[in-house]
Every structure is written in structure tokens, then in C-alpha cells.
Amino acid sequence: MMDIPAVELVLDAKAQLGEGALWSARARLLYWIDIDPGLVHLYDPATGKNRTLELGQPIGTIVPRAKGGAMVALRDGFASLDLESGKLTFLADPEKDLKGNRFNDGKCDPAGRFWAGTLGKVPGALYRMDRDLSVHRMFGDVKCSNGIAWSLDRKTMYYIDTPTGYVEAWDYDDATGAIAKRRVCIRIPKENGSPDGCTLDADGNLWVAHWGGSNVTCYDPRTGKALHQIRVPASLVTSVAFGGPDLDILYITTARVGLSDEELKKQPLAGGLFKCKPGVKGIPAPEFGG
């Protein structure tokens, strides 16, 4: 496994639970979030400015929408978001009767469907919102729904339920959104930390953020082998996204929630947004087609 040169600090944001990094090729902005305070951040690398929207409740993920604006999954379900005014329009809440649960990570599949999963006091689930805004419960018994990505040939879905300590692969039907044949494709060594958010590169390899591991590791999901590792000066590494005009910059979010004063002294940049150039490019993030 090859180490990649050190990361560079982009923003000393001191986010409580920085997450959900995603590059919008249309807007040329990095979308990222701070979960617990319900913040959406829009970072413009051309100007160095970071605009923030306050949504008023915990947010799990954000994705761009082809018709403009964005889609989000929050404590109270799926919603559209006007990125100028910050106005939310709620569309569906499949766990409205589970008051201790909220949505967490999610992304759009290559066909423009929005997938997001939940966590909370009772086991969560993974949901799929289709372009017609119908919502489908794909499977349950989820502890902490996290990273999700799709293979370059659109035949496999990769999925992370963090406490399991591994990455799953599912057969994926791009035409219908159906999934089948669940199996483990990557087993994460304990010394790497717990798998969190992930993203695919143009070679078909999976870059995984490791909560508690101070690193991002690149794996070949076809063999399960670790290929590269990036060290991060924060232990709670949460999400990754390729961005920039050439999709050759890897952005990395981190958190500081739950760290003691002593731990924060050792990692003063915890909660920051970082970047590096790992020597490979990403692929454009699909937009929601509804």
C-alpha cells in the first residue's frame, strides 16, 4: 500500500460533524454539511469563499438536482432545497413514526435516483427516492447508514453500514434501481478505523474515509486490496469527494464531536476541510433527475 503526500487545509471550519462532501460540476462548488447544527456549506475554490445555509434541523446528506437547486435528507425526511433562499420543501418522511431516527449519508445513482439511509434509536433502513418522488425501502436492520457508490459499469452498488467494519457489494440494475445478491467486498482492518463516507475514482477504485482512523484509504473493490492511504491530521475522518474542474482534487471532511479537550489540543484542525491530489481523477457526481 502506497502513502500519498500530506493533505492541505482548505478551511479551519471546526465543524462539529463535517460530512457529505460532493462536487457539483454544474455549479463548480463543493457541497458539504455539518450534520448536528443543520448546516449546508457551499465552498467555491475559485474565490475561497464558503457560503453557509442554516436549515434548522440535523441534515444527513445533500445532492445536486438536474432542474436546479439541491435535494437533501434530514431528520424529517427527503426535501428539496433552494440554494439561494435556503427554503426547504419537504417531500417524504418514510420514518415519521420513528422519532429517534434521522437520515444520514446518501448519493444519487447513475440513473438519477436519490438513495439515503437512516440511523437512530431503532435500526434504520436504506431508502431510494425515484424521479417521480416515490420512496422505496430497500432493506432494513441498518445501524449507521453511510457511504454509497456505484461501479463504472453500473452493475454494482457499494454500501457501508459503519459498525459492520466492511464494505458491501450488491448487484444493481440501472434500469429499475433493484438490488440483489448482498455480499462483503472489502473488510476494513481495525487499525484503519471504521468505514464512513466513500467515493469512486475513474479507475473504479473506492476511496473510503475512516472514522477514528485519521486516514482515507483507497481499495480495489474487486479484490478487497488496499492500494493507497492518505494520512489526515484529525482522527474523525468522515467523507471524501473528487472535485475541481478536472476532478483531480480529493476533498476530505472531518469532525470534532465527542473529542475531549485533551484530544482537541492534539488535533486542533479537527472539524476542518482538507484536500490533496492523489494522482487519479474522480467521476462526475450524478444529479437527482426528479
PDB file of C-alpha atoms in Angstrom:
ATOM      1  CA  MET A   1       0.000   0.000   0.000  1.00  0.00           C
ATOM      2  CA  MET A   2       1.435   3.381  -1.036  1.00  0.00           C
ATOM      3  CA  ASP A   3       1.136   6.538   1.055  1.00  0.00           C
ATOM      4  CA  ILE A   4       0.056   9.750  -0.682  1.00  0.00           C
ATOM      5  CA  PRO A   5       1.594  13.181   0.129  1.00  0.00           C
ATOM      6  CA  ALA A   6       0.178  15.125   3.044  1.00  0.00           C
ATOM      7  CA  VAL A   7      -3.165  16.878   2.865  1.00  0.00           C
ATOM      8  CA  GLU A   8      -3.609  20.647   2.783  1.00  0.00           C
ATOM      9  CA  LEU A   9      -6.066  22.512   4.996  1.00  0.00           C
ATOM     10  CA  VAL A  10      -8.787  24.237   2.959  1.00  0.00           C
ATOM     11  CA  LEU A  11     -10.949  25.604   5.771  1.00  0.00           C
ATOM     12  CA  ASP A  12     -10.364  25.559   9.515  1.00  0.00           C
ATOM     13  CA  ALA A  13     -14.122  25.207   9.863  1.00  0.00           C
ATOM     14  CA  LYS A  14     -14.201  23.483  13.262  1.00  0.00           C
ATOM     15  CA  ALA A  15     -17.308  21.623  12.111  1.00  0.00           C
ATOM     16  CA  GLN A  16     -18.956  19.517  14.784  1.00  0.00           C
ATOM     17  CA  LEU A  17     -19.762  16.738  12.340  1.00  0.00           C
ATOM     18  CA  GLY A  18     -18.486  17.720   8.893  1.00  0.00           C
ATOM     19  CA  GLU A  19     -19.810  15.296   6.278  1.00  0.00           C
ATOM     20  CA  GLY A  20     -21.426  14.801   2.877  1.00  0.00           C
ATOM     21  CA  ALA A  21     -18.715  16.173   0.568  1.00  0.00           C
ATOM     22  CA  LEU A  22     -19.873  16.269  -3.065  1.00  0.00           C
ATOM     23  CA  TRP A  23     -18.658  18.285  -6.056  1.00  0.00           C
ATOM     24  CA  SER A  24     -21.297  19.893  -8.258  1.00  0.00           C
ATOM     25  CA  ALA A  25     -19.822  20.081 -11.760  1.00  0.00           C
ATOM     26  CA  ARG A  26     -22.678  22.344 -12.851  1.00  0.00           C
ATOM     27  CA  ALA A  27     -22.190  24.902 -10.054  1.00  0.00           C
ATOM     28  CA  ARG A  28     -18.424  24.337  -9.725  1.00  0.00           C
ATOM     29  CA  LEU A  29     -18.904  24.248  -5.961  1.00  0.00           C
ATOM     30  CA  LEU A  30     -18.109  21.743  -3.256  1.00  0.00           C
ATOM     31  CA  TYR A  31     -21.239  20.931  -1.272  1.00  0.00           C
ATOM     32  CA  TRP A  32     -20.615  19.711   2.274  1.00  0.00           C
ATOM     33  CA  ILE A  33     -22.538  19.731   5.524  1.00  0.00           C
ATOM     34  CA  ASP A  34     -22.294  19.928   9.312  1.00  0.00           C
ATOM     35  CA  ILE A  35     -24.837  17.372  10.476  1.00  0.00           C
ATOM     36  CA  ASP A  36     -25.887  18.257  14.021  1.00  0.00           C
ATOM     37  CA  PRO A  37     -26.318  22.038  13.627  1.00  0.00           C
ATOM     38  CA  GLY A  38     -28.051  21.502  10.274  1.00  0.00           C
ATOM     39  CA  LEU A  39     -25.663  23.485   8.088  1.00  0.00           C
ATOM     40  CA  VAL A  40     -25.139  23.274   4.327  1.00  0.00           C
ATOM     41  CA  HIS A  41     -21.812  24.687   3.141  1.00  0.00           C
ATOM     42  CA  LEU A  42     -21.119  25.773  -0.439  1.00  0.00           C
ATOM     43  CA  TYR A  43     -17.369  26.137  -0.956  1.00  0.00           C
ATOM     44  CA  ASP A  44     -16.077  27.936  -4.058  1.00  0.00           C
ATOM     45  CA  PRO A  45     -12.403  27.083  -4.674  1.00  0.00           C
ATOM     46  CA  ALA A  46     -12.148  29.871  -7.263  1.00  0.00           C
ATOM     47  CA  THR A  47     -12.748  32.537  -4.614  1.00  0.00           C
ATOM     48  CA  GLY A  48     -12.005  30.652  -1.399  1.00  0.00           C
ATOM     49  CA  LYS A  49     -15.411  31.658  -0.041  1.00  0.00           C
ATOM     50  CA  ASN A  50     -17.634  29.285   1.912  1.00  0.00           C
ATOM     51  CA  ARG A  51     -21.342  30.215   1.993  1.00  0.00           C
ATOM     52  CA  THR A  52     -23.498  28.626   4.688  1.00  0.00           C
ATOM     53  CA  LEU A  53     -27.227  27.863   4.839  1.00  0.00           C
ATOM     54  CA  GLU A  54     -28.891  27.096   8.187  1.00  0.00           C
ATOM     55  CA  LEU A  55     -31.675  24.521   7.785  1.00  0.00           C
ATOM     56  CA  GLY A  56     -32.951  24.334  11.355  1.00  0.00           C
ATOM     57  CA  GLN A  57     -32.580  20.585  11.867  1.00  0.00           C
ATOM     58  CA  PRO A  58     -29.898  17.895  11.519  1.00  0.00           C
ATOM     59  CA  ILE A  59     -29.017  17.069   7.909  1.00  0.00           C
ATOM     60  CA  GLY A  60     -27.618  13.793   6.615  1.00  0.00           C
ATOM     61  CA  THR A  61     -26.670  14.491   3.003  1.00  0.00           C
ATOM     62  CA  ILE A  62     -27.029  16.834   0.034  1.00  0.00           C
ATOM     63  CA  VAL A  63     -27.031  16.125  -3.711  1.00  0.00           C
ATOM     64  CA  PRO A  64     -27.482  18.430  -6.738  1.00  0.00           C
ATOM     65  CA  ARG A  65     -30.734  18.393  -8.700  1.00  0.00           C
ATOM     66  CA  ALA A  66     -30.711  18.475 -12.516  1.00  0.00           C
ATOM     67  CA  LYS A  67     -33.555  21.032 -12.590  1.00  0.00           C
ATOM     68  CA  GLY A  68     -31.671  23.341 -10.247  1.00  0.00           C
ATOM     69  CA  GLY A  69     -31.125  23.589  -6.533  1.00  0.00           C
ATOM     70  CA  ALA A  70     -30.463  20.503  -4.465  1.00  0.00           C
ATOM     71  CA  MET A  71     -32.044  17.579  -2.658  1.00  0.00           C
ATOM     72  CA  VAL A  72     -31.373  16.827   0.983  1.00  0.00           C
ATOM     73  CA  ALA A  73     -32.170  14.114   3.503  1.00  0.00           C
ATOM     74  CA  LEU A  74     -32.699  15.416   7.031  1.00  0.00           C
ATOM     75  CA  ARG A  75     -34.152  14.431  10.373  1.00  0.00           C
ATOM     76  CA  ASP A  76     -37.646  14.876   8.932  1.00  0.00           C
ATOM     77  CA  GLY A  77     -37.115  13.098   5.621  1.00  0.00           C
ATOM     78  CA  PHE A  78     -36.436  13.955   1.991  1.00  0.00           C
ATOM     79  CA  ALA A  79     -36.721  17.577   0.843  1.00  0.00           C
ATOM     80  CA  SER A  80     -35.750  19.891  -1.990  1.00  0.00           C
ATOM     81  CA  LEU A  81     -33.574  22.881  -1.150  1.00  0.00           C
ATOM     82  CA  ASP A  82     -33.410  26.291  -2.818  1.00  0.00           C
ATOM     83  CA  LEU A  83     -29.699  27.124  -2.635  1.00  0.00           C
ATOM     84  CA  GLU A  84     -30.325  30.863  -2.921  1.00  0.00           C
ATOM     85  CA  SER A  85     -33.004  31.349  -0.263  1.00  0.00           C
ATOM     86  CA  GLY A  86     -32.381  28.238   1.848  1.00  0.00           C
ATOM     87  CA  LYS A  87     -36.075  27.315   1.578  1.00  0.00           C
ATOM     88  CA  LEU A  88     -36.923  23.644   2.194  1.00  0.00           C
ATOM     89  CA  THR A  89     -39.829  21.826   0.561  1.00  0.00           C
ATOM     90  CA  PHE A  90     -40.451  18.516   2.330  1.00  0.00           C
ATOM     91  CA  LEU A  91     -41.438  15.639   0.056  1.00  0.00           C
ATOM     92  CA  ALA A  92     -41.490  12.384   2.038  1.00  0.00           C
ATOM     93  CA  ASP A  93     -40.672  11.094   5.522  1.00  0.00           C
ATOM     94  CA  PRO A  94     -40.631   7.280   5.487  1.00  0.00           C
ATOM     95  CA  GLU A  95     -39.670   7.109   9.180  1.00  0.00           C
ATOM     96  CA  LYS A  96     -42.021   9.760  10.544  1.00  0.00           C
ATOM     97  CA  ASP A  97     -43.168   7.372  13.271  1.00  0.00           C
ATOM     98  CA  LEU A  98     -39.591   6.711  14.450  1.00  0.00           C
ATOM     99  CA  LYS A  99     -38.908   9.921  16.357  1.00  0.00           C
ATOM    100  CA  GLY A 100     -35.405   8.920  17.459  1.00  0.00           C
ATOM    101  CA  ASN A 101     -34.183   8.320  13.912  1.00  0.00           C
ATOM    102  CA  ARG A 102     -32.765  10.648  11.258  1.00  0.00           C
ATOM    103  CA  PHE A 103     -31.321  10.399   7.778  1.00  0.00           C
ATOM    104  CA  ASN A 104     -27.571  10.120   7.326  1.00  0.00           C
ATOM    105  CA  ASP A 105     -25.377   9.703   4.248  1.00  0.00           C
ATOM    106  CA  GLY A 106     -26.633   9.211   0.687  1.00  0.00           C
ATOM    107  CA  LYS A 107     -25.992   9.892  -3.001  1.00  0.00           C
ATOM    108  CA  CYS A 108     -27.671   9.698  -6.414  1.00  0.00           C
ATOM    109  CA  ASP A 109     -27.260   6.606  -8.561  1.00  0.00           C
ATOM    110  CA  PRO A 110     -26.210   6.891 -12.241  1.00  0.00           C
ATOM    111  CA  ALA A 111     -29.883   6.962 -13.333  1.00  0.00           C
ATOM    112  CA  GLY A 112     -30.668   9.980 -11.139  1.00  0.00           C
ATOM    113  CA  ARG A 113     -32.402   8.295  -8.187  1.00  0.00           C
ATOM    114  CA  PHE A 114     -31.654   9.573  -4.669  1.00  0.00           C
ATOM    115  CA  TRP A 115     -30.545   6.959  -2.123  1.00  0.00           C
ATOM    116  CA  ALA A 116     -30.173   7.738   1.596  1.00  0.00           C
ATOM    117  CA  GLY A 117     -30.180   5.709   4.787  1.00  0.00           C
ATOM    118  CA  THR A 118     -31.101   6.263   8.405  1.00  0.00           C
ATOM    119  CA  LEU A 119     -29.791   5.687  11.915  1.00  0.00           C
ATOM    120  CA  GLY A 120     -31.142   6.182  15.398  1.00  0.00           C
ATOM    121  CA  LYS A 121     -32.621   4.574  18.486  1.00  0.00           C
ATOM    122  CA  VAL A 122     -34.077   1.703  16.482  1.00  0.00           C
ATOM    123  CA  PRO A 123     -32.470   0.014  13.449  1.00  0.00           C
ATOM    124  CA  GLY A 124     -32.614   2.167  10.345  1.00  0.00           C
ATOM    125  CA  ALA A 125     -33.001   1.360   6.668  1.00  0.00           C
ATOM    126  CA  LEU A 126     -31.788   2.312   3.211  1.00  0.00           C
ATOM    127  CA  TYR A 127     -34.304   4.148   1.025  1.00  0.00           C
ATOM    128  CA  ARG A 128     -34.467   5.026  -2.669  1.00  0.00           C
ATOM    129  CA  MET A 129     -36.361   8.060  -3.950  1.00  0.00           C
ATOM    130  CA  ASP A 130     -37.179   7.688  -7.635  1.00  0.00           C
ATOM    131  CA  ARG A 131     -37.502  10.523 -10.140  1.00  0.00           C
ATOM    132  CA  ASP A 132     -41.301  10.509  -9.657  1.00  0.00           C
ATOM    133  CA  LEU A 133     -40.680  11.159  -5.916  1.00  0.00           C
ATOM    134  CA  SER A 134     -41.910   7.722  -4.860  1.00  0.00           C
ATOM    135  CA  VAL A 135     -39.886   6.281  -1.974  1.00  0.00           C
ATOM    136  CA  HIS A 136     -38.889   2.623  -1.658  1.00  0.00           C
ATOM    137  CA  ARG A 137     -37.481   0.867   1.417  1.00  0.00           C
ATOM    138  CA  MET A 138     -34.640  -1.252   0.025  1.00  0.00           C
ATOM    139  CA  PHE A 139     -33.615  -3.090   3.202  1.00  0.00           C
ATOM    140  CA  GLY A 140     -33.587  -2.642   6.965  1.00  0.00           C
ATOM    141  CA  ASP A 141     -31.610  -3.631  10.067  1.00  0.00           C
ATOM    142  CA  VAL A 142     -29.168  -0.774   9.433  1.00  0.00           C
ATOM    143  CA  LYS A 143     -27.128   0.556  12.350  1.00  0.00           C
ATOM    144  CA  CYS A 144     -25.415   3.613  10.825  1.00  0.00           C
ATOM    145  CA  SER A 145     -26.057   4.066   7.108  1.00  0.00           C
ATOM    146  CA  ASN A 146     -23.063   5.684   5.449  1.00  0.00           C
ATOM    147  CA  GLY A 147     -21.078   5.653   2.193  1.00  0.00           C
ATOM    148  CA  ILE A 148     -22.677   4.565  -1.083  1.00  0.00           C
ATOM    149  CA  ALA A 149     -21.325   4.430  -4.657  1.00  0.00           C
ATOM    150  CA  TRP A 150     -21.871   2.649  -7.971  1.00  0.00           C
ATOM    151  CA  SER A 151     -19.363   0.879 -10.204  1.00  0.00           C
ATOM    152  CA  LEU A 152     -18.290   2.323 -13.549  1.00  0.00           C
ATOM    153  CA  ASP A 153     -20.241  -0.340 -15.468  1.00  0.00           C
ATOM    154  CA  ARG A 154     -23.396   0.441 -13.440  1.00  0.00           C
ATOM    155  CA  LYS A 155     -23.748  -3.187 -12.375  1.00  0.00           C
ATOM    156  CA  THR A 156     -22.658  -2.992  -8.727  1.00  0.00           C
ATOM    157  CA  MET A 157     -23.668  -0.839  -5.767  1.00  0.00           C
ATOM    158  CA  TYR A 158     -21.208  -0.393  -2.896  1.00  0.00           C
ATOM    159  CA  TYR A 159     -22.614   0.338   0.549  1.00  0.00           C
ATOM    160  CA  ILE A 160     -21.304   0.953   4.067  1.00  0.00           C
ATOM    161  CA  ASP A 161     -23.086   0.358   7.366  1.00  0.00           C
ATOM    162  CA  THR A 162     -20.290   1.701   9.570  1.00  0.00           C
ATOM    163  CA  PRO A 163     -20.409  -0.617  12.636  1.00  0.00           C
ATOM    164  CA  THR A 164     -20.080  -3.723  10.442  1.00  0.00           C
ATOM    165  CA  GLY A 165     -16.488  -2.817   9.597  1.00  0.00           C
ATOM    166  CA  TYR A 166     -16.802  -3.718   5.926  1.00  0.00           C
ATOM    167  CA  VAL A 167     -17.994  -2.521   2.521  1.00  0.00           C
ATOM    168  CA  GLU A 168     -20.821  -4.465   0.885  1.00  0.00           C
ATOM    169  CA  ALA A 169     -21.427  -5.039  -2.799  1.00  0.00           C
ATOM    170  CA  TRP A 170     -24.866  -5.580  -4.333  1.00  0.00           C
ATOM    171  CA  ASP A 171     -25.861  -6.445  -7.872  1.00  0.00           C
ATOM    172  CA  TYR A 172     -27.511  -3.269  -9.202  1.00  0.00           C
ATOM    173  CA  ASP A 173     -29.990  -2.854 -12.066  1.00  0.00           C
ATOM    174  CA  ASP A 174     -29.546   0.623 -13.534  1.00  0.00           C
ATOM    175  CA  ALA A 175     -32.849   0.440 -15.425  1.00  0.00           C
ATOM    176  CA  THR A 176     -35.014  -0.299 -12.383  1.00  0.00           C
ATOM    177  CA  GLY A 177     -32.923   0.526  -9.313  1.00  0.00           C
ATOM    178  CA  ALA A 178     -33.332  -3.016  -7.992  1.00  0.00           C
ATOM    179  CA  ILE A 179     -30.521  -4.575  -5.943  1.00  0.00           C
ATOM    180  CA  ALA A 180     -29.738  -8.222  -5.156  1.00  0.00           C
ATOM    181  CA  LYS A 181     -27.029 -10.680  -4.053  1.00  0.00           C
ATOM    182  CA  ARG A 182     -25.633  -8.907  -0.998  1.00  0.00           C
ATOM    183  CA  ARG A 183     -22.025  -9.775  -0.143  1.00  0.00           C
ATOM    184  CA  VAL A 184     -18.893  -8.359   1.522  1.00  0.00           C
ATOM    185  CA  CYS A 185     -16.276  -6.959  -0.862  1.00  0.00           C
ATOM    186  CA  ILE A 186     -13.864  -5.096   1.445  1.00  0.00           C
ATOM    187  CA  ARG A 187     -13.018  -5.939   5.050  1.00  0.00           C
ATOM    188  CA  ILE A 188     -11.579  -2.948   6.900  1.00  0.00           C
ATOM    189  CA  PRO A 189      -8.643  -3.678   9.251  1.00  0.00           C
ATOM    190  CA  LYS A 190      -9.387  -2.400  12.760  1.00  0.00           C
ATOM    191  CA  GLU A 191      -6.252  -0.265  12.730  1.00  0.00           C
ATOM    192  CA  ASN A 192      -7.709   1.727   9.809  1.00  0.00           C
ATOM    193  CA  GLY A 193     -10.711   2.824  11.866  1.00  0.00           C
ATOM    194  CA  SER A 194     -14.373   2.411  10.915  1.00  0.00           C
ATOM    195  CA  PRO A 195     -15.561   2.918   7.314  1.00  0.00           C
ATOM    196  CA  ASP A 196     -17.588   6.101   6.799  1.00  0.00           C
ATOM    197  CA  GLY A 197     -18.183   8.002   3.541  1.00  0.00           C
ATOM    198  CA  CYS A 198     -16.767   6.865   0.209  1.00  0.00           C
ATOM    199  CA  THR A 199     -16.345   7.831  -3.433  1.00  0.00           C
ATOM    200  CA  LEU A 200     -15.341   6.085  -6.651  1.00  0.00           C
ATOM    201  CA  ASP A 201     -12.456   7.162  -8.903  1.00  0.00           C
ATOM    202  CA  ALA A 202     -12.112   6.928 -12.679  1.00  0.00           C
ATOM    203  CA  ASP A 203     -10.223   3.628 -12.323  1.00  0.00           C
ATOM    204  CA  GLY A 204     -13.125   2.024 -10.479  1.00  0.00           C
ATOM    205  CA  ASN A 205     -11.398   2.063  -7.088  1.00  0.00           C
ATOM    206  CA  LEU A 206     -13.141   3.100  -3.876  1.00  0.00           C
ATOM    207  CA  TRP A 207     -11.796   5.807  -1.567  1.00  0.00           C
ATOM    208  CA  VAL A 208     -13.089   5.343   1.990  1.00  0.00           C
ATOM    209  CA  ALA A 209     -12.958   7.813   4.889  1.00  0.00           C
ATOM    210  CA  HIS A 210     -12.140   6.138   8.213  1.00  0.00           C
ATOM    211  CA  TRP A 211     -13.834   7.388  11.372  1.00  0.00           C
ATOM    212  CA  GLY A 212     -11.358   7.064  14.246  1.00  0.00           C
ATOM    213  CA  GLY A 213      -8.506   6.162  11.914  1.00  0.00           C
ATOM    214  CA  SER A 214      -7.046   9.540  10.832  1.00  0.00           C
ATOM    215  CA  ASN A 215      -6.953   8.365   7.232  1.00  0.00           C
ATOM    216  CA  VAL A 216      -8.559   7.860   3.857  1.00  0.00           C
ATOM    217  CA  THR A 217      -7.734   4.547   2.171  1.00  0.00           C
ATOM    218  CA  CYS A 218      -8.163   3.567  -1.478  1.00  0.00           C
ATOM    219  CA  TYR A 219      -9.330  -0.015  -2.053  1.00  0.00           C
ATOM    220  CA  ASP A 220      -9.859  -2.101  -5.153  1.00  0.00           C
ATOM    221  CA  PRO A 221     -13.437  -3.308  -4.514  1.00  0.00           C
ATOM    222  CA  ARG A 222     -12.973  -6.172  -6.993  1.00  0.00           C
ATOM    223  CA  THR A 223     -10.208  -7.744  -4.901  1.00  0.00           C
ATOM    224  CA  GLY A 224     -10.644  -6.060  -1.497  1.00  0.00           C
ATOM    225  CA  LYS A 225      -6.977  -4.990  -1.570  1.00  0.00           C
ATOM    226  CA  ALA A 226      -5.845  -1.658  -0.066  1.00  0.00           C
ATOM    227  CA  LEU A 227      -3.880   0.360  -2.632  1.00  0.00           C
ATOM    228  CA  HIS A 228      -3.148   3.820  -1.181  1.00  0.00           C
ATOM    229  CA  GLN A 229      -3.548   5.681   2.078  1.00  0.00           C
ATOM    230  CA  ILE A 230      -3.798   9.370   2.955  1.00  0.00           C
ATOM    231  CA  ARG A 231      -2.998  10.491   6.493  1.00  0.00           C
ATOM    232  CA  VAL A 232      -5.250  13.234   7.886  1.00  0.00           C
ATOM    233  CA  PRO A 233      -4.445  15.408  10.961  1.00  0.00           C
ATOM    234  CA  ALA A 234      -7.814  14.615  12.539  1.00  0.00           C
ATOM    235  CA  SER A 235      -8.980  11.269  13.857  1.00  0.00           C
ATOM    236  CA  LEU A 236     -12.632  11.521  12.819  1.00  0.00           C
ATOM    237  CA  VAL A 237     -12.477  11.419   9.014  1.00  0.00           C
ATOM    238  CA  THR A 238     -15.994  11.359   7.591  1.00  0.00           C
ATOM    239  CA  SER A 239     -16.342  11.810   3.821  1.00  0.00           C
ATOM    240  CA  VAL A 240     -14.440  12.233   0.553  1.00  0.00           C
ATOM    241  CA  ALA A 241     -15.235  13.680  -2.879  1.00  0.00           C
ATOM    242  CA  PHE A 242     -13.253  14.332  -6.042  1.00  0.00           C
ATOM    243  CA  GLY A 243     -13.674  17.909  -7.203  1.00  0.00           C
ATOM    244  CA  GLY A 244     -12.195  20.814  -9.086  1.00  0.00           C
ATOM    245  CA  PRO A 245     -12.530  21.496 -12.834  1.00  0.00           C
ATOM    246  CA  ASP A 246     -10.511  18.374 -13.648  1.00  0.00           C
ATOM    247  CA  LEU A 247     -11.915  16.231 -10.798  1.00  0.00           C
ATOM    248  CA  ASP A 248      -8.347  15.628  -9.630  1.00  0.00           C
ATOM    249  CA  ILE A 249      -8.631  17.126  -6.136  1.00  0.00           C
ATOM    250  CA  LEU A 250      -9.805  14.907  -3.295  1.00  0.00           C
ATOM    251  CA  TYR A 251     -11.714  16.889  -0.673  1.00  0.00           C
ATOM    252  CA  ILE A 252     -11.927  15.405   2.824  1.00  0.00           C
ATOM    253  CA  THR A 253     -14.285  16.351   5.675  1.00  0.00           C
ATOM    254  CA  THR A 254     -13.640  15.725   9.367  1.00  0.00           C
ATOM    255  CA  ALA A 255     -15.421  16.064  12.706  1.00  0.00           C
ATOM    256  CA  ARG A 256     -14.656  17.113  16.266  1.00  0.00           C
ATOM    257  CA  VAL A 257     -17.837  15.944  18.006  1.00  0.00           C
ATOM    258  CA  GLY A 258     -17.153  13.918  21.156  1.00  0.00           C
ATOM    259  CA  LEU A 259     -13.429  14.698  21.310  1.00  0.00           C
ATOM    260  CA  SER A 260     -12.104  15.654  24.730  1.00  0.00           C
ATOM    261  CA  ASP A 261     -10.228  18.894  25.422  1.00  0.00           C
ATOM    262  CA  GLU A 262      -7.014  16.903  25.534  1.00  0.00           C
ATOM    263  CA  GLU A 263      -7.754  15.255  22.187  1.00  0.00           C
ATOM    264  CA  LEU A 264      -8.595  18.621  20.636  1.00  0.00           C
ATOM    265  CA  LYS A 265      -5.244  20.007  21.809  1.00  0.00           C
ATOM    266  CA  LYS A 266      -3.530  17.187  19.898  1.00  0.00           C
ATOM    267  CA  GLN A 267      -5.698  17.686  16.793  1.00  0.00           C
ATOM    268  CA  PRO A 268      -6.525  21.401  16.632  1.00  0.00           C
ATOM    269  CA  LEU A 269      -7.618  21.098  12.991  1.00  0.00           C
ATOM    270  CA  ALA A 270     -10.337  18.543  13.774  1.00  0.00           C
ATOM    271  CA  GLY A 271     -13.537  19.591  12.024  1.00  0.00           C
ATOM    272  CA  GLY A 272     -11.576  21.109   9.157  1.00  0.00           C
ATOM    273  CA  LEU A 273     -11.986  20.638   5.408  1.00  0.00           C
ATOM    274  CA  PHE A 274      -8.875  19.264   3.690  1.00  0.00           C
ATOM    275  CA  LYS A 275      -7.708  18.465   0.168  1.00  0.00           C
ATOM    276  CA  CYS A 276      -4.950  16.646  -1.692  1.00  0.00           C
ATOM    277  CA  LYS A 277      -4.079  15.490  -5.196  1.00  0.00           C
ATOM    278  CA  PRO A 278      -3.865  11.690  -5.082  1.00  0.00           C
ATOM    279  CA  GLY A 279      -2.780  11.297  -8.698  1.00  0.00           C
ATOM    280  CA  VAL A 280      -6.091   9.940 -10.009  1.00  0.00           C
ATOM    281  CA  LYS A 281      -9.321  11.585 -11.081  1.00  0.00           C
ATOM    282  CA  GLY A 282     -12.874  11.117  -9.949  1.00  0.00           C
ATOM    283  CA  ILE A 283     -16.078  10.832 -11.930  1.00  0.00           C
ATOM    284  CA  PRO A 284     -18.899  13.417 -12.108  1.00  0.00           C
ATOM    285  CA  ALA A 285     -21.447  13.084  -9.303  1.00  0.00           C
ATOM    286  CA  PRO A 286     -24.892  12.145 -10.695  1.00  0.00           C
ATOM    287  CA  GLU A 287     -27.675  14.666 -10.133  1.00  0.00           C
ATOM    288  CA  PHE A 288     -31.199  13.918  -8.947  1.00  0.00           C
ATOM    289  CA  GLY A 289     -33.412  13.603 -12.013  1.00  0.00           C
ATOM    290  CA  GLY A 290     -36.770  14.367 -10.396  1.00  0.00           C
TER     291      GLY A 290
END
